[in-house]
Tab-separated table of C-alpha atoms and ligand atoms in Angstrom:
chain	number	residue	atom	x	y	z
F	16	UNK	CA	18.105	-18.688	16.700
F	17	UNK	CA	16.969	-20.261	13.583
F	18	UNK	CA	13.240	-20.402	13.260
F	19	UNK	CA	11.219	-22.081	11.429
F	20	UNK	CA	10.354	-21.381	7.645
F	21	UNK	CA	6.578	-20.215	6.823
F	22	UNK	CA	5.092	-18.713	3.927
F	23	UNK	CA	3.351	-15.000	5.189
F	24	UNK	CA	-0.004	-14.541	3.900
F	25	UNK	CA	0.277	-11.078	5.275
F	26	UNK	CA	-0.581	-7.965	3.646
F	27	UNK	CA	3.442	-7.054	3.807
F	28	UNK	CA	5.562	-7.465	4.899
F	29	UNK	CA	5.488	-10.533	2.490
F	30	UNK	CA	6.727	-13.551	0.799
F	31	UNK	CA	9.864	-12.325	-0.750
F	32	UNK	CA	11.551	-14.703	-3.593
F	33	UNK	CA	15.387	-16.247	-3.042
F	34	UNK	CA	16.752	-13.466	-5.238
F	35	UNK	CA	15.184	-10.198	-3.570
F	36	UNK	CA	17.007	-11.524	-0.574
F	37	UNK	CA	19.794	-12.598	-1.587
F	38	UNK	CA	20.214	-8.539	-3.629
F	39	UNK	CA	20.791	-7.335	0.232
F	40	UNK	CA	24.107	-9.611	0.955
F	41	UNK	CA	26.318	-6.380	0.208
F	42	UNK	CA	26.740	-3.264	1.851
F	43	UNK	CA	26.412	-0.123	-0.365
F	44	UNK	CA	28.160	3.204	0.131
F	45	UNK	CA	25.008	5.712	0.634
F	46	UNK	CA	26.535	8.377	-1.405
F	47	UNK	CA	28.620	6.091	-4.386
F	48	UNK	CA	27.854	6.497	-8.010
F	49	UNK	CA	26.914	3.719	-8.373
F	50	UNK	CA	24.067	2.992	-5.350
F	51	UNK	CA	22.650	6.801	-6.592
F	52	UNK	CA	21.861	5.329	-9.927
F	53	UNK	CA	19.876	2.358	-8.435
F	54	UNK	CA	17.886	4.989	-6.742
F	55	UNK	CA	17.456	7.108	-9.982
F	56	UNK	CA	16.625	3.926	-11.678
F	57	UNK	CA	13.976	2.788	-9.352
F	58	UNK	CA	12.102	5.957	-9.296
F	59	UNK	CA	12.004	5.789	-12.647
F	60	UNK	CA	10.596	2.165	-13.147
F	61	UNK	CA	7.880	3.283	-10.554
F	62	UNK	CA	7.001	5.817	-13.015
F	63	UNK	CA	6.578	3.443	-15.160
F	64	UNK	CA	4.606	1.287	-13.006
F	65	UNK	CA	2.291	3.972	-12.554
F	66	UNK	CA	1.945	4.942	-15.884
F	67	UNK	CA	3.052	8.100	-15.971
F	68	UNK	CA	6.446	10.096	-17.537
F	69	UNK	CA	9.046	11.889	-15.727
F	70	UNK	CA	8.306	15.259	-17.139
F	71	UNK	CA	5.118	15.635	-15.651
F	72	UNK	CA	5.610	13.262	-11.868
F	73	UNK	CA	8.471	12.288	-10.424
F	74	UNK	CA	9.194	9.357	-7.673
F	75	UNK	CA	10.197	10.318	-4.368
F	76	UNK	CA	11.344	7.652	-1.598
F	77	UNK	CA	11.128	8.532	1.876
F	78	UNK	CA	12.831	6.653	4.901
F	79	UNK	CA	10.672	4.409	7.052
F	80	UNK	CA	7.218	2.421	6.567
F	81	UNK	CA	4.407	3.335	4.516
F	82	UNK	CA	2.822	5.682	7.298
F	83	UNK	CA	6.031	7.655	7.096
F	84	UNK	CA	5.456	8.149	3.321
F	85	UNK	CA	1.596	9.272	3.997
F	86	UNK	CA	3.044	11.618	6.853
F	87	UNK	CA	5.419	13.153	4.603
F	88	UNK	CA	2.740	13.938	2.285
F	89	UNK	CA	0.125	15.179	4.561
F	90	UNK	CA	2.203	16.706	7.099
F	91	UNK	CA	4.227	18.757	4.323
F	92	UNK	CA	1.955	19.228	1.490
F	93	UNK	CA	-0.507	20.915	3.123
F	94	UNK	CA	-0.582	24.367	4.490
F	95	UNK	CA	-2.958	26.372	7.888
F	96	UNK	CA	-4.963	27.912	4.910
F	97	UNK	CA	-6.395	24.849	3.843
F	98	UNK	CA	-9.147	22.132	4.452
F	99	UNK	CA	-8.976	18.441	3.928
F	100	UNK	CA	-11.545	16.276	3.216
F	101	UNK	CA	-10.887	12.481	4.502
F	102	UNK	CA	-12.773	9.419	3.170
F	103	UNK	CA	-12.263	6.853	5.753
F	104	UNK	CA	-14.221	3.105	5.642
F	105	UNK	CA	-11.004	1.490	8.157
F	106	UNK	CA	-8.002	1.744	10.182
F	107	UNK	CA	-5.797	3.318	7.336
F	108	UNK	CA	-8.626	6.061	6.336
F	109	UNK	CA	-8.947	7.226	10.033
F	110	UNK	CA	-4.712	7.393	10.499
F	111	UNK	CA	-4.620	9.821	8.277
F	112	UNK	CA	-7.501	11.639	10.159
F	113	UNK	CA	-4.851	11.414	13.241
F	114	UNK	CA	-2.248	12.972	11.554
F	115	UNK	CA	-4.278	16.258	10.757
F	116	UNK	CA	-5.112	16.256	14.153
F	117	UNK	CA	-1.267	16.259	15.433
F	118	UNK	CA	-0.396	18.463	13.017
F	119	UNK	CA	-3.399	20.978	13.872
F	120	UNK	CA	-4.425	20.648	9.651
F	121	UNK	CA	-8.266	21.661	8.955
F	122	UNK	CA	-10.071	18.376	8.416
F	123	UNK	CA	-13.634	17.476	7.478
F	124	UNK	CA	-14.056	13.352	7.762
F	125	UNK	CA	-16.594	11.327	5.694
F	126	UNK	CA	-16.884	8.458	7.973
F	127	UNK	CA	-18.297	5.592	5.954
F	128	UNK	CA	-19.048	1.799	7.382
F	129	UNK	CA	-16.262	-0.163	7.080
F	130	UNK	CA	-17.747	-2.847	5.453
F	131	UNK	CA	-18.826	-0.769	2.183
F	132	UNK	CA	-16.958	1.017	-0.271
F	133	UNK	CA	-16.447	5.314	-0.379
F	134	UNK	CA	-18.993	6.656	-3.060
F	135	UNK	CA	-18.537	9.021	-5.604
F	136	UNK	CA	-22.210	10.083	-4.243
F	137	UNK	CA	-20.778	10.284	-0.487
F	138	UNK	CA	-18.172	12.479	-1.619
F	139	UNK	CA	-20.136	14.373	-4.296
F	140	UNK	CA	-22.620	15.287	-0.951
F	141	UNK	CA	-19.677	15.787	1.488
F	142	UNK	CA	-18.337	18.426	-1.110
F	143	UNK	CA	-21.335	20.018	-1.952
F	144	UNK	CA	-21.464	21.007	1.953
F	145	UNK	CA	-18.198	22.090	3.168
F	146	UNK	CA	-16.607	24.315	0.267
F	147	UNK	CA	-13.803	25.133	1.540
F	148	UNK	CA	-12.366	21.997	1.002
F	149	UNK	CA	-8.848	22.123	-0.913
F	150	UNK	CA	-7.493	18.657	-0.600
F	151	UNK	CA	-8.913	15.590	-0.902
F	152	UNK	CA	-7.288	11.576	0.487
F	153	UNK	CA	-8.693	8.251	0.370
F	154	UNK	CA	-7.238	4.728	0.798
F	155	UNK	CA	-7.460	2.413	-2.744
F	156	UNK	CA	-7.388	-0.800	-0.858
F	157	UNK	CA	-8.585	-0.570	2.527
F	158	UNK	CA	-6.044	-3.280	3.979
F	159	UNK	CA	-8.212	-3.039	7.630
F	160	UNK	CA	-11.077	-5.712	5.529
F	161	UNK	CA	-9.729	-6.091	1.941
F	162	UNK	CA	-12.518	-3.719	0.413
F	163	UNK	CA	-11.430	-2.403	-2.593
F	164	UNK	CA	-12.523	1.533	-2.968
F	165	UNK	CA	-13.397	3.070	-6.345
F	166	UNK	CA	-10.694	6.034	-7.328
F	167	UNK	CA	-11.384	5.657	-10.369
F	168	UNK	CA	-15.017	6.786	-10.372
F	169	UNK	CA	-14.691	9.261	-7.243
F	170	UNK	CA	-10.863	11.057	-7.922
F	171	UNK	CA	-11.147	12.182	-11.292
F	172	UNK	CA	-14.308	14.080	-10.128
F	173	UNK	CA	-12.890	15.285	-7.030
F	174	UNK	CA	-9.816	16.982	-9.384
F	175	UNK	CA	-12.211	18.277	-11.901
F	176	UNK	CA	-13.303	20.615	-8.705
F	177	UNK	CA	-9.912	21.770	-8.096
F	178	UNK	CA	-8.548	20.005	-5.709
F	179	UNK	CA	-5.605	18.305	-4.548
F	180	UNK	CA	-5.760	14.359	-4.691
F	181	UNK	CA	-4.137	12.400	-2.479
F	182	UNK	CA	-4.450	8.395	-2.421
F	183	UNK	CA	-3.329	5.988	-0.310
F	184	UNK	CA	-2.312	3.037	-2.331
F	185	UNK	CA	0.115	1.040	0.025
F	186	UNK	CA	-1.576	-1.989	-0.713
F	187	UNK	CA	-2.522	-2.393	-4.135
F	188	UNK	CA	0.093	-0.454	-6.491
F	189	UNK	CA	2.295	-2.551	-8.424
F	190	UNK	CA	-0.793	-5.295	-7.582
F	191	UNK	CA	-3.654	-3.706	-9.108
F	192	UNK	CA	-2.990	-1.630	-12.473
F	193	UNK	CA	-3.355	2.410	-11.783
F	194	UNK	CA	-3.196	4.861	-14.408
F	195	UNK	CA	-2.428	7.994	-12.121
F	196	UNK	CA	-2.507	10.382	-14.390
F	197	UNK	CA	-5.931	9.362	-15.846
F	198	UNK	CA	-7.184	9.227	-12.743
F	199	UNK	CA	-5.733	12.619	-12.039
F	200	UNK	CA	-4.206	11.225	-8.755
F	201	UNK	CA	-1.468	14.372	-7.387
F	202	UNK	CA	0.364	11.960	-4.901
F	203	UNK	CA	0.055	7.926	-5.000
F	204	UNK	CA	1.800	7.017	-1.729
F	205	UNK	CA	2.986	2.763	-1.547
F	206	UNK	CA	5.884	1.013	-0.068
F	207	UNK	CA	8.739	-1.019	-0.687
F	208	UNK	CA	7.190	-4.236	0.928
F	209	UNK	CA	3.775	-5.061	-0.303
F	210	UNK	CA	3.170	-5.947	-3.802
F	211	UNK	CA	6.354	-4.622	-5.614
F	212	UNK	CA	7.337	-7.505	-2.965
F	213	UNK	CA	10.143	-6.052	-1.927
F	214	UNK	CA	11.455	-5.818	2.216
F	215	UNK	CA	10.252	-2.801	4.666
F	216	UNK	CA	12.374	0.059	4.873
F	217	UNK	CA	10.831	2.662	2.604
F	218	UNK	CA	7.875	4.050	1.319
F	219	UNK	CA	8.002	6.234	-2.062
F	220	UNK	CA	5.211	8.828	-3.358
F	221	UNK	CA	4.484	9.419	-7.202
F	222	UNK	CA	3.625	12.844	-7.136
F	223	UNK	CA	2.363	15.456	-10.071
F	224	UNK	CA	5.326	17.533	-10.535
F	225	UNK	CA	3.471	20.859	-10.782
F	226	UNK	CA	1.502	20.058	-7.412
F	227	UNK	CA	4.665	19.398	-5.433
F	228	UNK	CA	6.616	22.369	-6.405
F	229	UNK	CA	4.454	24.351	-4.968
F	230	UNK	CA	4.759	23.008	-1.464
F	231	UNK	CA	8.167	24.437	-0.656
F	232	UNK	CA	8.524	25.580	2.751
F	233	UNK	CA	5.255	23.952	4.129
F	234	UNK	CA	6.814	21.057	5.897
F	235	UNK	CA	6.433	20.671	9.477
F	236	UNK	CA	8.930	18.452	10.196
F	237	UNK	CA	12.223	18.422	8.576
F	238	UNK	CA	12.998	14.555	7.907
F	239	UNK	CA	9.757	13.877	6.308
F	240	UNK	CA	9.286	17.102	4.038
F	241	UNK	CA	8.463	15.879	0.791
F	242	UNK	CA	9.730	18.735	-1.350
F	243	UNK	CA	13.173	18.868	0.445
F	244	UNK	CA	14.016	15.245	-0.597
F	245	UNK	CA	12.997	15.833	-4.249
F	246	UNK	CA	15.088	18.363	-4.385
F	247	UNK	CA	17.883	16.735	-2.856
F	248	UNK	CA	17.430	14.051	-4.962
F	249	UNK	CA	16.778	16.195	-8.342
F	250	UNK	CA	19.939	18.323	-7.339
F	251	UNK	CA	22.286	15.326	-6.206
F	252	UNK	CA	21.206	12.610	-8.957
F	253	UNK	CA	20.008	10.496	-6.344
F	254	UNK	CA	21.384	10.939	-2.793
F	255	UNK	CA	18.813	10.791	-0.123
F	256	UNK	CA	19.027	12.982	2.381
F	257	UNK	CA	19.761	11.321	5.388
F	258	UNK	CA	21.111	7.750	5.897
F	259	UNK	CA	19.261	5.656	3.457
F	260	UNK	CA	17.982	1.685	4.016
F	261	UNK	CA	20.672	0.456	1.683
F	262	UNK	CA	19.935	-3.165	1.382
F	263	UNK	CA	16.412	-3.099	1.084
F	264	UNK	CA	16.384	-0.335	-1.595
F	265	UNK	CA	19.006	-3.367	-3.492
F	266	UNK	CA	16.224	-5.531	-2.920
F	267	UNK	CA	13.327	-3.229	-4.272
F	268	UNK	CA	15.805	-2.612	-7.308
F	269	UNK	CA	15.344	-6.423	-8.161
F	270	UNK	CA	12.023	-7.283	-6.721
F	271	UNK	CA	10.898	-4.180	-9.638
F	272	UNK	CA	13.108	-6.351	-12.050
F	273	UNK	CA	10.963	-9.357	-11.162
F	274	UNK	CA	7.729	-7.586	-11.530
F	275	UNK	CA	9.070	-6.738	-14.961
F	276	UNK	CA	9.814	-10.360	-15.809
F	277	UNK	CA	6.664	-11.783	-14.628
F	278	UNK	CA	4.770	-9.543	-17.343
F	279	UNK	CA	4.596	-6.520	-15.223
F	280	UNK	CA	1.223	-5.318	-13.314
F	281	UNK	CA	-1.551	-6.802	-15.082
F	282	UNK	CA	-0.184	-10.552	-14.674
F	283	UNK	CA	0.549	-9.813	-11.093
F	284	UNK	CA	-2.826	-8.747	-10.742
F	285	UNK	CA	-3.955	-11.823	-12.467
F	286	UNK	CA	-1.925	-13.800	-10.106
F	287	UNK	CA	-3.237	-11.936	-7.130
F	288	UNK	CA	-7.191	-12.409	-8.145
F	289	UNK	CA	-6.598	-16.080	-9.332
F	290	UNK	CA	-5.292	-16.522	-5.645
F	291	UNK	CA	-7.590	-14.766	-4.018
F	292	UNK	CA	-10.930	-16.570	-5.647
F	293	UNK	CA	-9.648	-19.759	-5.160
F	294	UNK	CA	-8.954	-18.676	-1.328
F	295	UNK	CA	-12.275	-17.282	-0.831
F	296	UNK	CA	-14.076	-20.514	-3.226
F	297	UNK	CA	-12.372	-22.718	-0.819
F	298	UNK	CA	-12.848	-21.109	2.403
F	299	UNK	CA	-16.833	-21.668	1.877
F	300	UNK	CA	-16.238	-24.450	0.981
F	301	UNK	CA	-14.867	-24.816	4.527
F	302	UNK	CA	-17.620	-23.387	5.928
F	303	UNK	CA	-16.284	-19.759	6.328
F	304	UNK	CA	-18.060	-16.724	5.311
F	305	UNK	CA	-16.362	-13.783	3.473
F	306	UNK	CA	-17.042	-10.472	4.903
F	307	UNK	CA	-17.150	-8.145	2.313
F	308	UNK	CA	-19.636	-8.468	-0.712
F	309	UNK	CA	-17.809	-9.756	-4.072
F	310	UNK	CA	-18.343	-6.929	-6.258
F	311	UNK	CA	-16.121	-4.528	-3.552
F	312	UNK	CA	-13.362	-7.503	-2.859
F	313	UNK	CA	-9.819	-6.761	-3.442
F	314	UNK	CA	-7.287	-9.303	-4.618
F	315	UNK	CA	-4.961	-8.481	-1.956
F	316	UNK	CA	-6.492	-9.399	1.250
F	317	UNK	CA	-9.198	-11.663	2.444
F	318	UNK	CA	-11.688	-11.058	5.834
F	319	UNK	CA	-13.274	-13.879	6.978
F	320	UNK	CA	-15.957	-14.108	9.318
F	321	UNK	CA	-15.759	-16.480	12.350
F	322	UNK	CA	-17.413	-19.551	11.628
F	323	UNK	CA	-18.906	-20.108	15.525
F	324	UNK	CA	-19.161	-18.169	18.196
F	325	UNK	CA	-16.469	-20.117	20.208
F	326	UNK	CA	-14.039	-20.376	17.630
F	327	UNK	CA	-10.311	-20.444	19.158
F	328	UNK	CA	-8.673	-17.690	16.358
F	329	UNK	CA	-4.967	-17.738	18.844
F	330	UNK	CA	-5.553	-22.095	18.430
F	331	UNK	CA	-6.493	-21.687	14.930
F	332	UNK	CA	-3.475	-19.197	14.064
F	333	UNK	CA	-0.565	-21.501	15.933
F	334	UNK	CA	-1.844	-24.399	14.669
F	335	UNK	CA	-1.270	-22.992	11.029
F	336	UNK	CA	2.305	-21.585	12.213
F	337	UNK	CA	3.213	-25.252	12.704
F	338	UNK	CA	1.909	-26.228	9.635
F	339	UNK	CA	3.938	-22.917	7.610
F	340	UNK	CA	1.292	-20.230	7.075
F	341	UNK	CA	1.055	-17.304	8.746
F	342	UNK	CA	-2.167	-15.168	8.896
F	343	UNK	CA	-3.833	-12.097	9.851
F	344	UNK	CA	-6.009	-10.734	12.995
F	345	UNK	CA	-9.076	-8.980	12.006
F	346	UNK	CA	-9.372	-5.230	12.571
F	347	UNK	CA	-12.914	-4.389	12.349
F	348	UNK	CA	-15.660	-3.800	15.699
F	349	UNK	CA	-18.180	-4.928	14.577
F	350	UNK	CA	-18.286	-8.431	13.637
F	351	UNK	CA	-15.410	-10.806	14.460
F	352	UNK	CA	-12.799	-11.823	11.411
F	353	UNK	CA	-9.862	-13.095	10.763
F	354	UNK	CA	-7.564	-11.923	7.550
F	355	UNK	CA	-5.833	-13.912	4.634
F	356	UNK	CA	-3.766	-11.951	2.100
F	357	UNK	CA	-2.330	-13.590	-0.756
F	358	UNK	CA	0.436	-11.307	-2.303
F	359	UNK	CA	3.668	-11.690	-2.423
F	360	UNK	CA	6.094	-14.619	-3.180
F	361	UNK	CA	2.443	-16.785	-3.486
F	362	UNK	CA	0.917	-19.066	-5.986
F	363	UNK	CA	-1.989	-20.753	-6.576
F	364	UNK	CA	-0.275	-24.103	-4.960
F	365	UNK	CA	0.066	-22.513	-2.048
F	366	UNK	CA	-3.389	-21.482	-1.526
F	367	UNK	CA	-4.685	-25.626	-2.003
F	368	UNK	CA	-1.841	-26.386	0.596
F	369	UNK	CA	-3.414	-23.929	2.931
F	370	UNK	CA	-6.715	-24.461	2.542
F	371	UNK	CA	-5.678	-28.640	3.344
F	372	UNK	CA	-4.184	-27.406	6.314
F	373	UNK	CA	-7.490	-25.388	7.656
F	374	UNK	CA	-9.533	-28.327	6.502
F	375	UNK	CA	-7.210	-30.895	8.911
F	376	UNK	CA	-7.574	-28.439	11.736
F	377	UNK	CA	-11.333	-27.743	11.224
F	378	UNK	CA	-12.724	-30.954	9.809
T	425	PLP	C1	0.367	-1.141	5.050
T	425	PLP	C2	-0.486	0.044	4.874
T	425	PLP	C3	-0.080	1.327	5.314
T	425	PLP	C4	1.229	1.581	6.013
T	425	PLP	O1	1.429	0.835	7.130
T	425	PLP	P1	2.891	0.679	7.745
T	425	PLP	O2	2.674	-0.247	8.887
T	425	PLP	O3	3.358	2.002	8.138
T	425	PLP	O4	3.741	0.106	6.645
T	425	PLP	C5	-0.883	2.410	5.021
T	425	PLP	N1	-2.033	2.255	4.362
T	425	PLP	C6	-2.476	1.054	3.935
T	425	PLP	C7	-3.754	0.974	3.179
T	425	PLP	C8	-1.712	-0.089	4.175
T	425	PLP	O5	-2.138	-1.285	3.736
């Protein structure tokens, strides 16, 4: 069945360009020489990415999609002594609350309304009155509306008590420049299909060397423990554990060669917020309201607000599938929204053919 072509203005997966697709027409040998050094090269470049040198972190990739990476970290990082404090303003914020649950971990939860960012106050407060409190994990970009949340002012803080840092940066790393080790982040968890814009099939954590060897043995679960594939990896130079996603880690290999060539983070991220103002610009322009407040708005993904009461979001969402754009649901209760993102294989050309498109069907 050959369907038609349409650009995704998903939060990933994404967009991908000719060439990241085309690096998976070849089937690698999982333990060759050769497909171990594109692995030890790719964890490297994400070191790089995240600022950081492989003395002090190191880059582990872990089979399946980015809640398999955040699993791995909570469910195998963290032991029955200890007490985790969870920041959660959306969907991504409150998974992570499920996962203690499942996994019977001590959690305290700093619920927050989803339409405003985590403060450094909040936290400082939540802190303050549960001690205990070891470990710490909050979402950077809260995918769920596209509100941006402020590590940088709340994690550095949250360290400088002692404890562990966890941050959930699917959506924003290689699309938003993060200096982890300024920001004294312990694990950055991302994926291989949202703004390094490569395909799904892994997720990878940067994680503070000195943090992670202490975990050994705490996994509860053996294909997700953390420590187990660094060390395989460390050991082996390279080999994954089990059966790794072959083609699409040939594909992140060149979609990180590609970030390189377009000038690396910051001109992605100039890319990303050039797209995403003139999205939001012209959607009021349309007559559709944003739903988070400028100063918290991410470059990644866009909520917008249903212009009328009636308004037909399954007519509205076809209609732009025939026309070659595909967009987002909402995931919020309490107002109704719709979603735009505007990473991957996207440029500024695409956003005034899209926002012709809603102004046919609209106008
Ligand atoms: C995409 C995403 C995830 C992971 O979702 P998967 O469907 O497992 O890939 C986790 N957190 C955030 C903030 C995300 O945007």
């Amino acid at each position: 069945m050959v369907e038609k072509n349409y650009l995704l203005l998903t939060p990933g997966p994404l967009t991908t360009s000719e060439e990241v697709k085309q690096a998976m027409d070849f089937d690698y040998c999982t333990w060759d020489d050769d497909y171990k050094k594109i692995t030890q090269s790719f964890r490297h470049s994400l070191l790089e990415v995240a600022q950081v040198n492989d003395e002090e972190y190191t880059a582990v990739p872990i089979q399946g999609s980015g809640t398999y990476g955040v699993e791995s970290v909570i469910s195998s990082t963290i032991s029955d002594d200890d007490t985790l404090l969870i920041a959660m303003n959306g969907a991504y914020g409150k998974r992570i609350g499920e996962m203690a649950d499942i996994y019977g971990i001590n959690h305290v939860d700093l619920v927050v309304d989803e339409r405003q960012p985590i403060t450094l106050e909040e936290v400082t407060r939540c802190l303050d009155a549960n001690p205990g409190v070891t470990h710490f994990a909050m979402i950077h970009c809260e995918t769920t509306t596209g509100i941006l949340n402020p590590i940088e002012d709340i994690i550095p803080y949250v360290s400088g008590r002692g404890i562990t840092t966890i941050v959930d940066a699917m959506s924003s790393f290689g699309g938003i420049p993060i200096d982890v080790k300024a920001n004294k982040i312990d694990y950055l968890i991302s994926s291989s299909n949202k703004c390094i814009q490569g395909v799904p099939g892994f997720s990878f954590v940067i994680a503070r060397k000195e943090v992670l060897e202490n975990t050994k043995g705490m996994a509860r679960t053996l294909s997700l423990d953390l420590y187990g594939q660094y060390i395989e990896m460390e050991r082996n130079n390279g080999k994954w554990r089990f059966t790794s996603p072959t083609h699409v880690v040939h594909a992140f290999y060149e979609a990180l060669k590609e970030l390189k060539e377009e000038g690396g983070v910051e001109a992605r991220h100039q890319r990303y917020t050039n797209n995403q103002k003139h999205l939001a610009k012209g959607m009021e322009e349309l007559g559709f309201k944003v739903l988070i407040d400028e100063k918290f708005q991410s470059p990644i993904i866009t909520s917008f607000i249903y212009p009328t009461d009636d308004f037909d979001f399954h007519a509205f969402y076809q209609q732009l599938k025939s026309d070659g754009f595909v967009i987002y649901p909402g995931k919020i209760s309490q107002v109704p929204t719709f979603r735009i993102g505007n990473i991957g294989e996207v440029y500024d050309e695409d956003i005034t053919k899209l926002l012709l498109a809603i102004k046919e069907i609209t106008g």
